[in-house]
Amino acid sequence: WGLKDECEQNRIIAYLFQEHYLDCARYCKAFVNDKIKYQGWGKRKIRQMLIMKNLPRQDIAKALTETDEQLYQTTIERVLSQKYKTLSPDDPHRQDKLYRFALSRGFSYEDIEFFLAG
């Protein structure tokens, strides 16, 4: 903002922390929600990206446990359905390709198995 007074800068930063505009937990929660909803990522990939950003692990864990499970299951279904449409029906490796694709998106083997079995 072009502030030259360091005291004024510190006051603004303190206000942003106080009002939780600058908050690791808030950032983690928003990051998790957005990556699941818009990018179709799984929890494993999201966790790894947040760890790479050097955010507190307890904030990461809390954000991941607070995810909407219905949204998460819908995301797995959407992502795998889209991929399934691109695969040839007579491809003998279609199931393997779906597993590899979902694993690369960060979904756990158990989550993939639950969706493909159902």
Coordinates of N, CA and C in Angstrom, one line a residue:
W1 N 0.8 -1.2 0.0 CA 0.0 0.0 0.0 C 0.9 1.3 0.0
G2 N 2.1 1.1 0.0 CA 3.0 2.2 -0.1 C 3.3 2.9 1.3
L3 N 3.0 2.1 2.4 CA 3.2 2.7 3.7 C 4.7 2.7 4.0
K4 N 5.2 3.8 4.5 CA 6.6 3.9 4.8 C 6.8 3.8 6.3
D5 N 5.8 4.0 7.1 CA 5.9 4.0 8.5 C 5.8 2.5 9.0
E6 N 6.9 2.0 9.6 CA 6.9 0.6 10.0 C 5.9 0.3 11.1
C7 N 5.7 1.2 11.9 CA 4.7 1.1 13.0 C 3.3 0.9 12.4
E8 N 3.0 1.6 11.4 CA 1.6 1.5 10.7 C 1.5 0.1 10.0
Q9 N 2.6 -0.3 9.4 CA 2.6 -1.6 8.8 C 2.4 -2.7 9.8
N10 N 3.1 -2.7 10.9 CA 2.9 -3.7 12.0 C 1.5 -3.6 12.5
R11 N 0.9 -2.5 12.7 CA -0.5 -2.4 13.2 C -1.5 -3.0 12.2
I12 N -1.3 -2.9 10.9 CA -2.2 -3.5 9.9 C -2.0 -5.0 9.9
I13 N -0.8 -5.5 10.0 CA -0.5 -6.9 10.0 C -1.1 -7.5 11.3
A14 N -0.9 -6.8 12.4 CA -1.5 -7.3 13.7 C -3.0 -7.4 13.6
Y15 N -3.6 -6.4 13.0 CA -5.1 -6.5 12.8 C -5.5 -7.6 11.9
L16 N -4.8 -7.9 10.8 CA -5.1 -9.0 9.9 C -5.0 -10.4 10.7
F17 N -4.0 -10.5 11.5 CA -3.9 -11.7 12.3 C -5.0 -11.8 13.3
Q18 N -5.3 -10.7 14.0 CA -6.4 -10.7 15.0 C -7.7 -11.1 14.4
E19 N -8.0 -10.6 13.2 CA -9.3 -10.9 12.6 C -9.3 -12.2 11.7
H20 N -8.2 -12.9 11.8 CA -8.0 -14.2 11.2 C -8.0 -14.1 9.6
Y21 N -7.6 -13.0 9.1 CA -7.4 -12.9 7.7 C -6.1 -13.6 7.3
L22 N -5.1 -13.5 8.2 CA -3.8 -14.2 8.0 C -3.8 -15.4 9.1
D23 N -4.2 -16.6 8.7 CA -4.4 -17.7 9.6 C -4.1 -19.0 8.9
C24 N -3.2 -19.7 9.4 CA -2.8 -21.0 8.7 C -3.9 -22.0 8.7
A25 N -4.7 -22.1 9.8 CA -5.8 -23.0 9.8 C -6.9 -22.7 8.8
R26 N -7.1 -21.4 8.7 CA -8.1 -20.9 7.7 C -7.7 -21.2 6.3
Y27 N -6.4 -20.9 6.0 CA -5.8 -21.2 4.7 C -5.9 -22.7 4.4
C28 N -5.5 -23.6 5.3 CA -5.6 -25.0 5.1 C -7.0 -25.5 4.8
K29 N -7.9 -25.0 5.5 CA -9.3 -25.4 5.3 C -9.8 -24.9 3.9
A30 N -9.5 -23.7 3.5 CA -9.9 -23.2 2.2 C -9.2 -24.0 1.1
F31 N -7.9 -24.3 1.3 CA -7.1 -25.0 0.3 C -7.7 -26.4 0.1
V32 N -8.0 -27.1 1.2 CA -8.5 -28.4 1.1 C -9.9 -28.4 0.3
N33 N -10.7 -27.5 0.7 CA -12.1 -27.4 0.1 C -12.0 -27.1 -1.4
D34 N -11.1 -26.2 -1.7 CA -11.0 -25.8 -3.1 C -10.4 -26.9 -4.0
K35 N -9.4 -27.5 -3.5 CA -8.7 -28.6 -4.3 C -9.6 -29.8 -4.5
I36 N -10.4 -30.1 -3.5 CA -11.4 -31.2 -3.7 C -12.5 -30.8 -4.6
K37 N -13.0 -29.7 -4.4 CA -14.2 -29.2 -5.2 C -13.8 -28.9 -6.7
Y38 N -12.7 -28.2 -6.9 CA -12.5 -27.6 -8.2 C -11.4 -28.4 -9.0
Q39 N -10.4 -28.9 -8.3 CA -9.4 -29.7 -9.0 C -9.6 -31.2 -9.0
G40 N -10.4 -31.7 -8.1 CA -10.7 -33.1 -8.0 C -9.5 -33.9 -7.4
W41 N -8.9 -33.3 -6.5 CA -7.7 -33.9 -5.8 C -8.2 -34.7 -4.6
G42 N -7.4 -35.7 -4.3 CA -7.6 -36.5 -3.1 C -6.9 -36.0 -1.9
K43 N -7.2 -36.6 -0.8 CA -6.6 -36.1 0.5 C -5.1 -36.3 0.6
R44 N -4.6 -37.3 0.0 CA -3.1 -37.6 0.0 C -2.4 -36.5 -0.7
K45 N -2.8 -36.2 -1.9 CA -2.1 -35.1 -2.7 C -2.3 -33.8 -2.0
I46 N -3.4 -33.5 -1.5 CA -3.6 -32.2 -0.8 C -2.7 -32.1 0.4
R47 N -2.6 -33.2 1.2 CA -1.7 -33.2 2.4 C -0.3 -32.9 2.0
Q48 N 0.2 -33.6 0.9 CA 1.5 -33.4 0.5 C 1.8 -32.0 0.0
M49 N 0.9 -31.4 -0.7 CA 1.0 -30.0 -1.1 C 1.1 -29.0 0.1
L50 N 0.3 -29.2 1.1 CA 0.3 -28.4 2.2 C 1.6 -28.5 3.1
I51 N 2.0 -29.8 3.1 CA 3.3 -30.0 3.8 C 4.5 -29.3 3.1
M52 N 4.4 -29.3 1.8 CA 5.4 -28.6 1.0 C 5.4 -27.1 1.2
K53 N 4.3 -26.6 1.6 CA 4.2 -25.2 1.9 C 4.6 -24.8 3.3
N54 N 5.1 -25.8 4.1 CA 5.6 -25.7 5.5 C 4.5 -25.2 6.4
L55 N 3.3 -25.6 6.3 CA 2.2 -25.3 7.2 C 2.2 -26.2 8.3
P56 N 1.7 -25.8 9.5 CA 1.7 -26.7 10.7 C 0.9 -27.9 10.4
R57 N 1.4 -29.1 10.8 CA 0.8 -30.4 10.5 C -0.5 -30.5 11.2
Q58 N -0.7 -29.9 12.4 CA -1.9 -30.0 13.1 C -3.0 -29.3 12.4
D59 N -2.7 -28.2 11.7 CA -3.7 -27.4 10.9 C -4.1 -28.2 9.7
I60 N -3.1 -28.9 9.1 CA -3.4 -29.7 7.9 C -4.3 -30.9 8.3
A61 N -3.9 -31.5 9.4 CA -4.7 -32.7 9.8 C -6.2 -32.3 10.1
K62 N -6.3 -31.2 10.8 CA -7.6 -30.7 11.2 C -8.5 -30.4 10.0
A63 N -7.9 -29.7 9.0 CA -8.6 -29.3 7.8 C -9.0 -30.5 7.0
L64 N -8.1 -31.6 7.0 CA -8.5 -32.8 6.2 C -9.6 -33.6 6.9
T65 N -9.6 -33.6 8.2 CA -10.6 -34.3 8.9 C -12.0 -33.6 8.9
E66 N -11.9 -32.3 8.7 CA -13.2 -31.6 8.7 C -13.8 -31.5 7.3
T67 N -13.3 -32.2 6.3 CA -13.8 -32.2 5.0 C -15.2 -32.8 4.9
D68 N -16.0 -32.3 4.0 CA -17.4 -32.9 3.8 C -17.2 -34.2 3.1
E69 N -17.5 -35.3 3.8 CA -17.4 -36.6 3.2 C -18.3 -36.8 1.9
Q70 N -19.4 -36.2 2.0 CA -20.3 -36.3 0.8 C -19.7 -35.7 -0.4
L71 N -19.1 -34.5 -0.2 CA -18.4 -33.8 -1.3 C -17.2 -34.6 -1.8
Y72 N -16.5 -35.2 -0.9 CA -15.3 -36.0 -1.2 C -15.7 -37.3 -2.1
Q73 N -16.8 -38.0 -1.6 CA -17.2 -39.1 -2.4 C -17.8 -38.7 -3.8
T74 N -18.5 -37.6 -3.8 CA -19.0 -37.1 -5.1 C -17.8 -36.7 -6.0
T75 N -16.8 -36.2 -5.5 CA -15.6 -35.8 -6.3 C -14.9 -37.1 -6.8
I76 N -14.8 -38.1 -6.0 CA -14.2 -39.4 -6.5 C -15.0 -39.9 -7.7
E77 N -16.3 -39.9 -7.5 CA -17.2 -40.4 -8.5 C -17.1 -39.6 -9.8
R78 N -17.1 -38.3 -9.6 CA -17.0 -37.4 -10.8 C -15.7 -37.6 -11.6
V79 N -14.6 -37.6 -10.9 CA -13.3 -37.8 -11.5 C -13.2 -39.1 -12.2
L80 N -13.6 -40.2 -11.5 CA -13.4 -41.5 -12.1 C -14.4 -41.7 -13.3
S81 N -15.6 -41.2 -13.2 CA -16.6 -41.3 -14.3 C -16.1 -40.6 -15.5
Q82 N -15.5 -39.4 -15.3 CA -14.9 -38.7 -16.5 C -13.8 -39.5 -17.1
K83 N -12.9 -40.0 -16.3 CA -11.8 -40.8 -16.8 C -12.3 -42.1 -17.5
Y84 N -13.3 -42.7 -16.9 CA -13.9 -44.0 -17.5 C -14.4 -43.7 -18.9
K85 N -15.0 -42.6 -19.1 CA -15.6 -42.3 -20.5 C -14.5 -42.2 -21.5
T86 N -13.3 -41.8 -21.1 CA -12.2 -41.7 -22.1 C -11.5 -43.0 -22.5
L87 N -11.8 -44.0 -21.7 CA -11.1 -45.3 -21.9 C -11.9 -46.2 -22.9
S88 N -11.2 -47.0 -23.6 CA -11.9 -47.9 -24.6 C -12.6 -49.0 -23.8
P89 N -13.8 -49.3 -24.3 CA -14.6 -50.4 -23.6 C -14.0 -51.8 -23.7
D90 N -13.2 -52.0 -24.7 CA -12.6 -53.4 -24.8 C -11.1 -53.4 -24.4
D91 N -10.7 -52.4 -23.6 CA -9.4 -52.3 -23.1 C -9.3 -53.2 -21.9
P92 N -8.5 -54.3 -21.9 CA -8.4 -55.2 -20.8 C -7.7 -54.6 -19.5
H93 N -7.1 -53.5 -19.7 CA -6.4 -52.8 -18.6 C -7.2 -51.6 -18.1
R94 N -8.4 -51.5 -18.4 CA -9.2 -50.3 -18.1 C -9.3 -50.1 -16.5
Q95 N -9.5 -51.2 -15.8 CA -9.6 -51.1 -14.3 C -8.2 -50.6 -13.8
D96 N -7.1 -51.2 -14.3 CA -5.8 -50.8 -13.8 C -5.6 -49.3 -14.1
K97 N -6.0 -48.8 -15.2 CA -5.8 -47.4 -15.6 C -6.6 -46.5 -14.7
L98 N -7.8 -46.9 -14.3 CA -8.6 -46.1 -13.4 C -7.9 -46.0 -12.0
Y99 N -7.4 -47.2 -11.5 CA -6.7 -47.2 -10.3 C -5.5 -46.2 -10.3
R100 N -4.7 -46.4 -11.3 CA -3.5 -45.5 -11.4 C -3.8 -44.0 -11.5
F101 N -4.9 -43.7 -12.3 CA -5.3 -42.4 -12.4 C -5.7 -41.8 -11.1
A102 N -6.6 -42.5 -10.4 CA -7.1 -42.0 -9.1 C -6.0 -41.9 -8.1
L103 N -5.1 -42.9 -8.1 CA -3.9 -42.8 -7.1 C -3.1 -41.6 -7.4
S104 N -2.9 -41.2 -8.7 CA -2.1 -40.0 -9.1 C -2.8 -38.8 -8.7
R105 N -4.1 -38.8 -8.5 CA -4.9 -37.7 -8.1 C -4.9 -37.5 -6.6
G106 N -4.3 -38.5 -5.9 CA -4.2 -38.4 -4.4 C -5.3 -39.1 -3.6
F107 N -6.1 -40.0 -4.3 CA -7.1 -40.7 -3.6 C -6.5 -42.0 -3.0
S108 N -6.9 -42.4 -1.9 CA -6.4 -43.6 -1.2 C -6.9 -44.8 -1.9
Y109 N -6.2 -45.9 -1.8 CA -6.6 -47.2 -2.4 C -8.0 -47.6 -1.9
E110 N -8.2 -47.4 -0.6 CA -9.5 -47.8 0.0 C -10.7 -47.0 -0.6
D111 N -10.5 -45.7 -0.8 CA -11.5 -44.9 -1.4 C -11.8 -45.3 -2.8
I112 N -10.8 -45.6 -3.5 CA -11.0 -46.0 -4.9 C -11.7 -47.4 -5.0
E113 N -11.3 -48.3 -4.1 CA -11.9 -49.6 -4.1 C -13.4 -49.5 -3.7
F114 N -13.7 -48.6 -2.7 CA -15.1 -48.5 -2.3 C -15.9 -48.0 -3.5
F115 N -15.4 -47.0 -4.3 CA -16.2 -46.5 -5.4 C -16.3 -47.5 -6.5
L116 N -15.2 -48.2 -6.9 CA -15.3 -49.1 -8.0 C -16.0 -50.4 -7.7
A117 N -16.0 -50.8 -6.4 CA -16.8 -52.0 -6.0 C -18.3 -51.7 -6.0
G118 N -18.7 -50.4 -5.8 CA -20.1 -50.1 -5.6 C -20.8 -49.8 -6.8

